[in-house]
Coordinates of C-alpha atoms in Angstrom, one line a residue:
M1209 CA 0.0 0.0 0.0
Y1210 CA 1.4 3.4 -1.0
G1211 CA 2.0 5.7 1.9
Y1212 CA 1.7 3.1 4.7
G1213 CA 4.0 0.7 6.4
G1214 CA 1.5 -2.0 5.4
S1215 CA 0.9 -3.8 8.7
I1216 CA -0.7 -4.0 12.1
L1217 CA 1.7 -5.5 14.7
R1218 CA -0.3 -7.4 17.3
V1219 CA 1.3 -8.2 20.6
N1220 CA -0.3 -10.3 23.2
L1221 CA 1.6 -9.9 26.4
T1222 CA -0.2 -12.6 28.3
S1223 CA 0.5 -15.4 25.8
G1224 CA 3.7 -13.9 24.2
E1225 CA 2.1 -14.2 20.8
I1226 CA 3.3 -11.7 18.3
R1227 CA 2.0 -11.5 14.7
R1228 CA 1.8 -9.1 11.8
E1229 CA -1.3 -8.7 9.7
P1230 CA -1.9 -6.7 6.6
L1231 CA -3.3 -3.3 7.1
P1232 CA -6.8 -3.5 5.6
Q1233 CA -7.2 -1.2 2.6
E1234 CA -10.7 -0.2 3.6
L1235 CA -9.3 0.9 7.0
A1236 CA -6.9 3.2 5.3
R1237 CA -9.6 4.4 2.9
D1238 CA -12.3 5.2 5.5
Y1239 CA -10.2 6.2 8.6
L1240 CA -7.0 7.4 6.9
G1241 CA -4.5 6.7 9.9
G1242 CA -3.4 7.7 13.4
R1243 CA -6.3 8.7 15.5
G1244 CA -8.8 7.2 12.9
F1245 CA -7.2 3.8 13.1
G1246 CA -7.0 3.9 16.9
A1247 CA -10.7 4.9 17.3
F1248 CA -11.9 2.3 14.9
L1249 CA -9.9 -0.6 16.5
L1250 CA -10.9 0.5 20.0
Y1251 CA -14.5 0.4 19.2
R1252 CA -14.4 -2.8 17.3
E1253 CA -12.0 -4.9 19.4
V1254 CA -12.2 -3.9 23.1
P1255 CA -15.3 -5.4 24.7
R1256 CA -18.0 -3.3 26.2
G1257 CA -17.4 -2.6 29.9
T1258 CA -13.7 -3.5 29.9
D1259 CA -11.7 -2.4 32.9
P1260 CA -9.3 0.2 31.7
L1261 CA -6.5 -1.3 33.8
G1262 CA -7.5 -4.8 33.1
P1263 CA -5.8 -7.1 30.5
E1264 CA -8.7 -7.0 28.1
N1265 CA -8.1 -3.3 27.4
R1266 CA -5.8 -2.6 24.4
L1267 CA -3.3 0.1 23.6
Y1268 CA -3.0 1.3 20.0
I1269 CA -0.1 3.3 18.7
S1270 CA -0.9 4.4 15.3
S1271 CA 0.9 6.4 12.6
G1272 CA -0.6 8.2 9.6
P1273 CA -0.1 8.5 5.8
L1274 CA 2.3 11.5 6.3
S1275 CA 4.3 10.0 9.1
G1276 CA 7.9 9.5 8.4
L1277 CA 7.8 11.3 5.0
L1278 CA 9.6 14.6 4.3
V1279 CA 6.3 16.6 4.8
A1280 CA 6.3 19.6 7.1
G1281 CA 5.7 18.5 10.6
A1282 CA 5.1 14.8 9.8
G1283 CA 6.3 13.5 13.2
K1284 CA 3.1 12.6 15.0
C1285 CA 1.4 9.5 16.0
D1286 CA -1.6 8.7 18.1
V1287 CA -2.1 6.6 21.2
T1288 CA -5.6 5.2 21.7
T1289 CA -7.1 3.3 24.6
K1290 CA -10.0 3.2 27.1
S1291 CA -9.1 5.9 29.7
P1292 CA -8.5 5.0 33.3
L1293 CA -9.1 8.7 34.1
T1294 CA -12.5 9.2 32.4
G1295 CA -13.8 5.7 31.6
G1296 CA -14.4 6.9 28.0
Y1297 CA -12.2 7.3 25.0
A1298 CA -8.6 8.4 25.3
G1299 CA -6.6 9.6 22.3
A1300 CA -3.3 11.2 22.9
S1301 CA -0.9 12.6 20.3
I1302 CA 2.9 12.3 20.6
G1303 CA 5.6 14.0 18.5
G1304 CA 9.3 13.1 18.2
M1305 CA 10.8 10.4 16.0
L1306 CA 8.7 7.3 17.0
T1307 CA 6.2 7.6 14.3
A1308 CA 8.7 7.7 11.5
E1309 CA 10.6 4.7 13.0
M1310 CA 7.4 2.7 13.1
K1311 CA 6.8 3.3 9.4
Y1312 CA 10.4 2.3 8.6
A1313 CA 9.8 -0.9 10.3
G1314 CA 6.7 -1.5 8.1
I1315 CA 4.2 -0.9 10.9
D1316 CA 1.1 1.4 10.8
V1317 CA -0.3 0.2 14.2
I1318 CA 1.1 -1.5 17.2
A1319 CA -1.9 -3.2 19.0
I1320 CA -1.0 -4.4 22.5
E1321 CA -3.3 -6.5 24.6
G1322 CA -3.0 -8.7 27.7
K1323 CA -0.6 -8.4 30.6
A1324 CA 3.0 -9.6 31.0
A1325 CA 3.9 -11.8 33.9
R1326 CA 6.8 -9.6 34.7
P1327 CA 8.2 -6.2 33.7
T1328 CA 8.6 -6.3 30.0
Y1329 CA 9.6 -4.2 27.0
L1330 CA 8.8 -4.6 23.4
Y1331 CA 11.7 -4.8 21.0
I1332 CA 11.2 -4.1 17.3
D1333 CA 14.1 -4.2 14.9
D1334 CA 12.4 -4.4 11.4
D1335 CA 11.0 -8.0 11.2
R1336 CA 12.7 -9.0 14.5
V1337 CA 10.1 -8.5 17.3
E1338 CA 10.6 -9.7 20.8
L1339 CA 9.4 -9.3 24.3
R1340 CA 12.4 -8.8 26.6
D1341 CA 12.8 -8.6 30.4
A1342 CA 12.6 -5.0 31.7
S1343 CA 13.1 -5.8 35.4
A1344 CA 16.2 -3.7 35.4
Y1345 CA 14.4 -0.7 34.3
W1346 CA 11.2 -1.1 36.5
G1347 CA 10.9 1.7 39.1
K1348 CA 13.2 4.1 37.0
G1349 CA 12.0 7.3 35.5
S1350 CA 11.0 7.8 32.0
L1351 CA 14.0 9.9 31.0
T1352 CA 16.4 7.5 32.8
T1353 CA 14.8 4.5 31.1
E1354 CA 15.1 6.0 27.7
K1355 CA 18.7 6.9 28.2
A1356 CA 19.5 3.4 29.5
L1357 CA 17.8 1.7 26.6
K1358 CA 19.5 3.8 24.0
E1359 CA 22.8 2.9 25.7
A1360 CA 22.0 -0.8 25.7
L1361 CA 20.5 -0.9 22.2
G1362 CA 21.9 2.0 20.3
E1363 CA 21.0 5.5 19.4
S1364 CA 19.2 4.4 16.3
F1365 CA 16.4 2.9 18.4
Q1366 CA 13.4 5.2 19.2
I1367 CA 12.1 4.6 22.7
A1368 CA 8.7 5.2 24.3
A1369 CA 8.6 4.5 28.1
I1370 CA 6.7 5.1 31.2
G1371 CA 7.8 6.2 34.7
P1372 CA 6.9 5.3 38.2
A1373 CA 3.5 7.0 37.8
G1374 CA 2.5 4.7 35.0
E1375 CA 3.8 1.6 37.0
A1376 CA 1.6 2.7 39.9
G1377 CA -1.5 3.2 37.8
V1378 CA -1.9 7.0 38.2
A1379 CA -4.9 7.8 36.2
Y1380 CA -3.0 10.6 34.2
A1381 CA 0.3 9.0 33.7
C1382 CA 1.8 9.6 30.3
I1383 CA 4.1 7.8 27.8
S1384 CA 7.3 9.7 27.3
H1385 CA 9.6 9.6 24.1
D1386 CA 12.5 11.6 22.8
F1387 CA 13.5 13.0 26.2
G1388 CA 10.5 15.3 26.6
R1389 CA 7.6 14.4 24.2
Q1390 CA 4.6 12.9 25.8
A1391 CA 1.4 11.2 25.0
G1392 CA 0.0 12.9 28.0
R1393 CA -3.7 12.9 28.3
G1394 CA -6.2 10.3 29.6
G1395 CA -3.9 8.0 31.4
V1396 CA -2.3 6.1 28.5
G1397 CA 0.8 5.5 30.5
A1398 CA -1.3 3.9 33.3
V1399 CA -2.7 1.3 30.8
M1400 CA 0.9 0.5 29.7
G1401 CA 2.0 0.1 33.3
A1402 CA -1.1 -2.1 34.1
K1403 CA 0.2 -4.5 31.4
N1404 CA 3.7 -4.6 32.9
L1405 CA 5.0 -3.0 29.7
K1406 CA 7.9 -0.6 30.7
A1407 CA 8.9 0.6 27.2
I1408 CA 8.8 0.0 23.4
A1409 CA 11.9 0.2 21.4
V1410 CA 11.8 0.6 17.5
R1411 CA 14.2 0.6 14.7
G1412 CA 13.3 0.3 11.0
T1413 CA 15.3 0.5 7.8
R1414 CA 12.6 0.2 5.2
S1415 CA 11.5 2.9 2.8
I1416 CA 7.9 4.0 2.5
P1417 CA 6.4 3.5 -0.9
V1418 CA 5.0 6.6 -2.6
A1419 CA 2.5 6.4 -5.5
Q1420 CA 3.5 9.6 -7.4
L1421 CA 7.1 10.3 -6.3
E1422 CA 7.9 13.4 -8.3
R1423 CA 4.6 15.0 -7.5
Y1424 CA 5.1 14.3 -3.8
R1425 CA 8.5 15.9 -3.9
E1426 CA 7.2 19.0 -5.7
L1427 CA 4.4 19.4 -3.1
A1428 CA 6.6 18.7 -0.1
R1429 CA 9.1 21.3 -1.3
A1430 CA 6.3 23.8 -1.6
M1431 CA 5.1 23.1 1.9
Y1432 CA 8.6 23.7 3.3
A1433 CA 9.1 26.8 1.2
A1434 CA 5.8 28.3 2.6
C1435 CA 6.8 27.6 6.1
K1436 CA 10.2 29.2 5.5
A1437 CA 8.6 32.3 4.1
A1438 CA 6.0 32.6 6.9
P1439 CA 6.3 36.0 8.7
G1440 CA 5.9 34.3 12.1
L1441 CA 8.6 31.8 11.6
E1442 CA 11.4 33.6 13.4
A1443 CA 9.5 34.3 16.6
W1444 CA 8.0 30.8 16.6
Q1445 CA 11.5 29.3 16.3
K1446 CA 12.8 31.5 19.0
Y1447 CA 10.1 31.0 21.7
G1448 CA 7.9 28.2 20.6
T1449 CA 4.6 27.7 22.6
A1450 CA 6.2 29.8 25.4
G1451 CA 5.5 32.8 23.3
V1452 CA 1.8 32.3 24.1
T1453 CA 2.3 33.1 27.8
T1454 CA 2.2 36.9 27.7
W1455 CA -0.6 37.0 25.2
A1456 CA -2.7 34.7 27.3
N1457 CA -2.2 36.7 30.4
E1458 CA -3.0 39.9 28.6
I1459 CA -6.3 38.7 27.4
G1460 CA -7.2 37.2 30.8
A1461 CA -6.9 33.5 29.8
F1462 CA -3.9 32.5 31.8
P1463 CA -5.2 30.0 34.5
T1464 CA -4.1 31.2 37.9
R1465 CA -4.6 29.7 41.3
N1466 CA -6.8 27.0 40.2
F1467 CA -8.6 29.0 37.6
R1468 CA -9.8 31.6 40.1
S1469 CA -8.4 34.1 37.5
G1470 CA -7.0 34.4 34.0
F1471 CA -4.4 36.8 35.0
F1472 CA -1.1 36.2 37.0
E1473 CA 0.4 39.2 38.5
D1474 CA 3.9 37.6 38.3
H1475 CA 3.7 36.4 34.7
S1476 CA 6.8 38.3 33.6
G1477 CA 8.9 35.7 35.2
L1478 CA 7.3 33.0 33.0
S1479 CA 7.3 34.8 29.6
G1480 CA 9.0 33.4 26.5
E1481 CA 11.6 36.1 26.6
T1482 CA 12.5 35.4 30.2
M1483 CA 12.6 31.7 29.5
R1484 CA 14.9 32.1 26.4
A1485 CA 17.3 34.3 28.4
A1486 CA 17.3 32.4 31.6
I1487 CA 17.3 28.6 30.8
V1488 CA 17.1 27.7 27.0
V1489 CA 20.2 26.0 25.6
T1490 CA 19.0 25.1 22.1
D1491 CA 15.9 24.5 19.9
K1492 CA 14.5 21.0 19.4
A1493 CA 12.2 19.7 16.7
C1494 CA 10.2 16.5 16.0
F1495 CA 10.7 14.6 12.7
G1496 CA 10.3 16.6 9.5
C1497 CA 9.6 19.8 11.3
P1498 CA 10.7 23.3 9.8
S1499 CA 9.7 25.2 12.9
P1500 CA 11.2 23.7 16.1
C1501 CA 8.9 24.6 18.9
G1502 CA 10.7 22.5 21.5
K1503 CA 13.3 24.2 23.8
Y1504 CA 16.0 22.1 25.4
S1505 CA 16.7 23.9 28.7
Y1506 CA 19.2 23.7 31.6
V1507 CA 17.9 24.7 35.0
R1508 CA 20.9 25.9 36.8
K1509 CA 19.1 26.6 40.2
H1510 CA 18.2 22.8 40.3
G1511 CA 20.8 21.4 38.1
V1512 CA 18.7 19.5 35.6
H1513 CA 18.1 19.4 31.9
V1514 CA 14.6 19.3 30.5
E1515 CA 12.6 19.9 27.3
G1516 CA 10.5 22.9 27.9
P1517 CA 8.6 24.1 29.6
E1518 CA 6.1 24.5 26.8
Y1519 CA 3.0 26.8 27.3
E1520 CA 0.5 24.3 28.8
T1521 CA 3.1 23.3 31.5
T1522 CA 3.9 26.9 32.3
A1523 CA 0.1 27.6 32.5
L1524 CA -0.9 24.7 34.7
I1525 CA 2.1 24.4 36.9
G1526 CA 3.2 28.0 36.6
G1527 CA 0.2 30.3 36.8
N1528 CA -2.3 27.7 38.1
C1529 CA 0.0 26.8 41.1
A1530 CA 1.4 30.4 41.2
L1531 CA 5.0 29.5 40.6
A1532 CA 6.5 32.9 39.5
S1533 CA 10.0 31.5 38.4
I1534 CA 10.5 29.8 35.0
E1535 CA 13.4 27.9 36.7
D1536 CA 11.0 26.5 39.3
V1537 CA 8.3 25.7 36.6
A1538 CA 11.1 24.0 34.5
Y1539 CA 12.2 22.0 37.5
A1540 CA 8.6 20.8 38.2
N1541 CA 8.3 19.9 34.6
Y1542 CA 11.5 17.8 34.9
V1543 CA 10.0 16.0 37.9
C1544 CA 6.8 15.3 36.0
D1545 CA 8.7 14.0 33.0
E1546 CA 10.8 11.7 35.1
L1547 CA 7.8 10.4 37.1
G1548 CA 5.8 10.2 33.9
L1549 CA 3.0 12.6 34.8
D1550 CA 0.8 14.6 32.5
T1551 CA 1.7 18.1 33.4
I1552 CA -1.7 19.5 32.6
S1553 CA -3.6 17.2 34.8
A1554 CA -0.9 17.2 37.5
G1555 CA -1.0 21.0 37.7
N1556 CA -4.6 21.1 38.0
V1557 CA -4.7 18.4 40.7
V1558 CA -2.0 20.2 42.8
A1559 CA -3.8 23.6 42.5
F1560 CA -7.0 22.0 43.6
A1561 CA -5.5 20.4 46.6
I1562 CA -4.0 23.7 47.6
E1563 CA -7.3 25.5 47.3
C1564 CA -8.9 22.8 49.4
Y1565 CA -6.3 23.3 52.0
E1566 CA -6.8 27.1 52.0
R1567 CA -10.6 26.6 52.4
G1568 CA -10.1 24.2 55.3
I1569 CA -11.7 21.3 53.3
I1570 CA -8.5 19.3 54.0
G1571 CA -5.9 19.8 56.7
K1572 CA -2.5 18.7 57.9
A1573 CA -4.1 15.4 59.1
D1574 CA -4.7 14.8 55.4
T1575 CA -1.4 16.1 54.1
G1576 CA 0.9 14.3 56.5
G1577 CA 1.8 17.7 58.2
L1578 CA 2.6 19.4 54.9
E1579 CA 1.4 23.0 54.7
L1580 CA -0.1 23.4 51.2
R1581 CA 0.3 26.9 49.7
F1582 CA 0.5 28.5 46.3
G1583 CA 3.8 29.6 44.9
D1584 CA 5.9 27.0 46.7
V1585 CA 7.9 24.7 44.4
D1586 CA 8.8 22.4 47.2
V1587 CA 5.1 21.9 48.0
V1588 CA 4.3 21.3 44.4
C1589 CA 7.1 18.7 43.8
T1590 CA 6.4 16.9 47.1
L1591 CA 2.7 16.4 46.0
L1592 CA 3.9 15.3 42.5
R1593 CA 6.2 12.6 44.1
Q1594 CA 3.4 11.5 46.5
I1595 CA 0.9 11.3 43.5
A1596 CA 3.4 9.1 41.5
A1597 CA 3.9 6.8 44.5
R1598 CA 0.2 6.9 45.5
E1599 CA 1.3 7.7 49.0
G1600 CA -0.7 9.7 51.6
L1601 CA -2.7 12.4 49.9
G1602 CA -1.2 11.4 46.7
A1603 CA -3.3 8.2 46.7
V1604 CA -6.5 10.3 46.3
L1605 CA -5.0 12.9 43.9
A1606 CA -3.6 10.1 41.7
R1607 CA -7.1 9.3 40.5
G1608 CA -7.8 12.9 39.2
V1609 CA -9.5 16.0 40.3
K1610 CA -13.0 14.7 39.7
H1611 CA -12.4 11.8 42.0
A1612 CA -10.6 13.9 44.6
A1613 CA -13.6 16.3 44.7
E1614 CA -16.0 13.5 45.2
T1615 CA -13.7 12.1 48.0
F1616 CA -13.2 15.5 49.7
G1617 CA -16.8 16.8 49.3
R1618 CA -17.7 20.0 51.2
G1619 CA -18.4 21.9 48.1
S1620 CA -15.1 21.2 46.4
E1621 CA -16.9 19.9 43.4
A1622 CA -17.6 23.5 42.4
F1623 CA -14.0 24.3 41.8
A1624 CA -12.8 21.0 40.4
M1625 CA -11.8 22.2 36.9
Q1626 CA -12.8 19.2 34.7
V1627 CA -15.1 18.0 32.0
K1628 CA -15.9 14.3 31.6
G1629 CA -13.3 13.6 34.3
M1630 CA -10.5 15.2 32.5
E1631 CA -8.7 18.4 33.9
M1632 CA -8.9 21.5 31.9
S1633 CA -5.8 22.6 29.9
G1634 CA -4.4 26.1 29.8
Y1635 CA -7.1 28.7 28.9
E1636 CA -9.3 30.3 31.5
S1637 CA -12.7 30.5 29.5
R1638 CA -15.3 32.3 31.5
H1639 CA -15.2 35.1 29.2
A1640 CA -14.6 33.1 26.0
P1641 CA -17.8 31.1 25.2
S1642 CA -16.4 29.3 22.1
M1643 CA -13.5 28.1 24.0
L1644 CA -15.6 27.0 26.9
L1645 CA -17.8 25.1 24.4
S1646 CA -14.6 23.5 23.0
Y1647 CA -13.8 22.2 26.4
M1648 CA -17.4 21.0 27.1
T1649 CA -17.6 19.0 23.9
C1650 CA -14.0 17.7 23.4
D1651 CA -14.0 14.0 22.7
V1652 CA -11.4 13.1 25.4
G1653 CA -12.6 15.6 28.1
A1654 CA -11.5 19.3 28.7
H1655 CA -8.6 19.6 26.3
H1656 CA -7.7 22.4 24.0
N1657 CA -6.1 20.7 21.1
R1658 CA -9.3 19.6 19.3
S1659 CA -10.7 23.1 19.0
W1660 CA -8.7 26.2 20.0
A1661 CA -11.5 28.6 19.5
I1662 CA -10.4 31.5 21.9
T1663 CA -9.2 33.6 19.0
Y1664 CA -12.6 33.5 17.5
D1665 CA -14.2 34.7 20.7
I1666 CA -11.8 37.7 20.5
A1667 CA -12.6 38.4 16.9
R1668 CA -16.3 37.8 17.1
G1669 CA -16.9 39.5 20.5
R1670 CA -16.4 37.8 23.9
D1671 CA -19.9 38.3 25.2
A1672 CA -21.6 36.8 22.2
V1673 CA -23.4 33.4 22.6
T1674 CA -24.4 32.8 19.0
P1675 CA -24.8 29.9 16.5
D1676 CA -21.7 30.9 14.6
K1677 CA -19.7 30.2 17.7
A1678 CA -20.9 26.7 17.8
A1679 CA -20.3 26.4 14.1
K1680 CA -16.7 27.5 14.5
V1681 CA -16.1 25.0 17.3
I1682 CA -17.4 22.2 15.0
E1683 CA -15.3 23.4 12.1
L1684 CA -12.3 23.3 14.2
Q1685 CA -13.1 20.0 15.7
H1686 CA -12.9 18.6 12.2
I1687 CA -9.8 20.3 11.1
R1688 CA -7.5 20.1 14.0
P1689 CA -8.0 16.3 14.8
L1690 CA -7.6 15.6 11.1
F1691 CA -4.0 16.2 11.6
D1692 CA -3.9 13.4 14.2
C1693 CA -5.2 11.1 11.5
L1694 CA -2.7 12.3 8.9
G1695 CA 0.3 11.8 11.4
A1696 CA 1.3 15.5 11.1
C1697 CA 1.6 18.4 13.4
R1698 CA -1.2 21.2 13.2
L1699 CA 1.2 24.0 14.3
Q1700 CA 2.5 24.8 10.8
W1701 CA -1.2 25.7 10.0
V1702 CA -1.9 27.4 13.3
E1703 CA 1.2 29.4 13.9
L1704 CA 2.8 29.7 10.4
G1705 CA -0.5 30.1 8.5
L1706 CA 0.4 27.1 6.1
D1707 CA -2.6 26.9 3.8
L1708 CA -4.7 23.9 4.3
G1709 CA -4.9 23.4 0.6
H1710 CA -1.5 21.7 0.7
Y1711 CA -2.8 18.6 2.5
A1712 CA -5.3 16.8 0.1
P1713 CA -3.0 16.9 -2.9
I1714 CA 0.0 15.6 -1.0
V1715 CA -2.0 12.8 0.5
E1716 CA -3.2 11.9 -2.8
A1717 CA 0.3 12.0 -4.3
I1718 CA 1.6 9.7 -1.6
T1719 CA -1.2 7.2 -1.3
G1720 CA -2.5 7.2 -4.9
L1721 CA -6.1 7.5 -3.6
P1722 CA -8.1 10.4 -4.9
R1723 CA -8.7 12.8 -1.9
S1724 CA -10.4 16.1 -1.8
W1725 CA -10.2 18.4 1.4
E1726 CA -14.0 17.7 1.8
D1727 CA -13.2 13.9 1.8
L1728 CA -10.6 14.4 4.5
L1729 CA -13.0 16.4 6.7
T1730 CA -15.7 13.7 6.3
I1731 CA -13.2 11.2 7.7
S1732 CA -12.5 13.5 10.5
E1733 CA -16.3 13.9 11.2
R1734 CA -16.7 10.2 11.0
V1735 CA -14.1 9.5 13.7
W1736 CA -15.5 12.3 15.9
N1737 CA -19.0 10.6 15.8
L1738 CA -17.5 7.1 16.4
T1739 CA -15.8 8.4 19.6
R1740 CA -19.0 9.9 20.8
L1741 CA -20.7 6.6 20.3
Y1742 CA -17.9 5.0 22.3
W1743 CA -18.7 7.2 25.2
F1744 CA -22.4 6.3 25.1
R1745 CA -21.4 2.6 25.0
E1746 CA -18.9 2.7 27.8
V1747 CA -20.1 5.2 30.3
P1748 CA -23.5 4.5 32.1
G1749 CA -25.8 7.5 32.0
F1750 CA -23.6 9.4 29.4
G1751 CA -25.1 12.3 27.7
R1752 CA -25.7 16.0 28.0
A1753 CA -24.8 16.2 31.7
W1754 CA -21.4 15.0 30.8
D1755 CA -20.9 18.0 28.6
A1756 CA -21.5 20.5 31.4
P1757 CA -18.8 23.1 32.3
P1758 CA -17.2 23.2 35.7
P1759 CA -19.4 25.0 38.1
R1760 CA -16.7 27.7 38.8
T1761 CA -17.3 28.9 35.3
Y1762 CA -20.9 30.0 35.9
L1763 CA -21.0 30.4 39.7
E1764 CA -17.9 32.6 40.3
P1765 CA -16.9 35.7 38.3
V1766 CA -13.2 36.0 37.4
E1767 CA -11.4 37.6 40.4
T1768 CA -8.7 39.8 38.7
G1769 CA -7.3 41.0 35.5
P1770 CA -8.9 42.2 32.3
T1771 CA -11.8 39.8 32.6
A1772 CA -12.5 40.5 36.2
G1773 CA -16.1 40.2 37.0
K1774 CA -16.8 38.1 33.9
R1775 CA -18.4 34.6 33.7
T1776 CA -20.5 32.6 31.3
S1777 CA -23.9 31.7 32.8
R1778 CA -25.2 28.1 33.0
E1779 CA -28.1 29.2 30.8
A1780 CA -25.6 30.5 28.2
A1781 CA -23.7 27.2 28.3
E1782 CA -26.9 25.3 27.8
R1783 CA -27.8 27.5 24.6
L1784 CA -24.3 26.8 23.3
L1785 CA -24.9 23.0 23.7
D1786 CA -28.4 23.3 22.0
M1787 CA -26.8 25.1 19.0
Y1788 CA -23.9 22.6 18.9
Y1789 CA -26.0 19.4 19.0
E1790 CA -28.4 20.7 16.4
Q1791 CA -25.6 21.6 14.0
R1792 CA -23.9 18.3 14.5
G1793 CA -27.1 16.4 13.8
W1794 CA -27.3 15.0 17.4
D1795 CA -30.3 14.7 19.6
R1796 CA -30.9 17.0 22.7
D1797 CA -28.8 14.5 24.8
G1798 CA -25.9 14.7 22.5
R1799 CA -26.3 11.3 20.8
P1800 CA -25.7 11.1 17.1
T1801 CA -28.9 10.6 15.2
P1802 CA -29.5 7.5 12.9
A1803 CA -29.6 10.0 9.9
K1804 CA -26.1 11.4 10.9
L1805 CA -24.7 8.0 11.4
A1806 CA -26.0 6.8 8.1
Q1807 CA -24.6 9.8 6.4
L1808 CA -21.1 9.0 7.8
G1809 CA -21.3 5.2 7.1
L1810 CA -21.6 4.4 10.8
A1811 CA -25.1 3.0 10.7
G1812 CA -25.6 -0.2 12.7
L1813 CA -22.9 0.4 15.2

């Protein structure tokens, strides 16, 4: 098959059976790759009601048709599973070099099931695939494990590993790769840990067949040329996502002290300019990337190297926990990376615990004598280590903010910043209805990467609650997740303005299959509706109530900054949902209608 590795690698950790099967042509035709492959296989192969941390759950690591080819930003793959954090669909994107190496080994999907009897890692060297003993690496950090495996196997192997948090089953543990890239959201690392799978090591030497080689080269060169000519390239290369920090603070969207505010008075210590001057050593990119947003940093104060922090980490561990020093944020980032914790969820959970302590909902009897306070890096890192070990208060916090609020009670549910059980990422949205709707309806829970609509709120008017805002969220929910099916990064489009018209022609040239932009968007919409069906199938009582925003967004006005006094009422949020459901072709409970499913080729599921 042109553009694909050509196989699904199936690994049963219980029996030790490993086999390759051909990638079905109809799967590539109807679901394209990456996130599409994972969503389809999860729905079809994992039994209803499966325990996310049980051996019947499966983990799918999927590349796309652009992965591993010299296409701008073609360094992404998708990790799909049933989430131990939410109980629903989990789809996490990861950059770096892993996706290319999978394709060079002839693999489009690694499908992992069962549970190994002892700590194990998966070794892939082209056609040689083995399950190897990982006892020597168990208990070690993600970064330490990756370094050790590269030393043992060779630099040409690409490694994906979990840390102690994944081994312990922390519900938001991540999978780490390339010393700072993570499949972070939804607890995919906990699923890997529950299977006693410490790491995956991949090396491949095959080429990827391309249908129209000269046409592909011509189109790929045009993409790189457009990126090189982009006016925003220089600033993006210099600061990466850290450049968002000051802007987010200026518009009142920078989460501060558990989302009490969108403005952090000490933000200057966290800006991209401060970070570049204080800690950045060099720039770092994923495979095929012309605009390296990664920043490799040295934190002199704490004596550690780390990739980042990128914006989301700065927002959720910096502003949200009120750490005012980029060195302290970078150190907490390093702690999370080594432990294998999603920095977004971890920052939320720590900030929530501190607010509970401030309000007297929990006390020193619950914290083991630790005084929790905002702005203290030692408090933050102590809690992170307790979470990864599931010790003391960390045993409660390890299950996520929704569970912690249900455990603590006493009104704490009102300021647990989550949707569907997933903690909110880095945009305070009480005065940004489109962005709030993006969080409410995201298919994994409260995450920004499916629809970053806050700029539309600013352009359209931040008080407006109108049908066009629902339409914009839906439009973005089709475009942005499409990149996760293609195996490519969306930031060349988002930050450099790369024209979306580049993508359908190059997919067609690579695969030989006729593809229009509308065809690709239909695939993305099909996947979106399939994952919605998965939630209804797996979560008892799932429906409209699960799309509700956190109560803080409608009960409490923003405390400080340019949006002080603003909030989005519950009535406005409900109107947004009505508009959204109607435009999506879903019923009032948010279930896709039979007509919509038939239109997308999903009838009968």
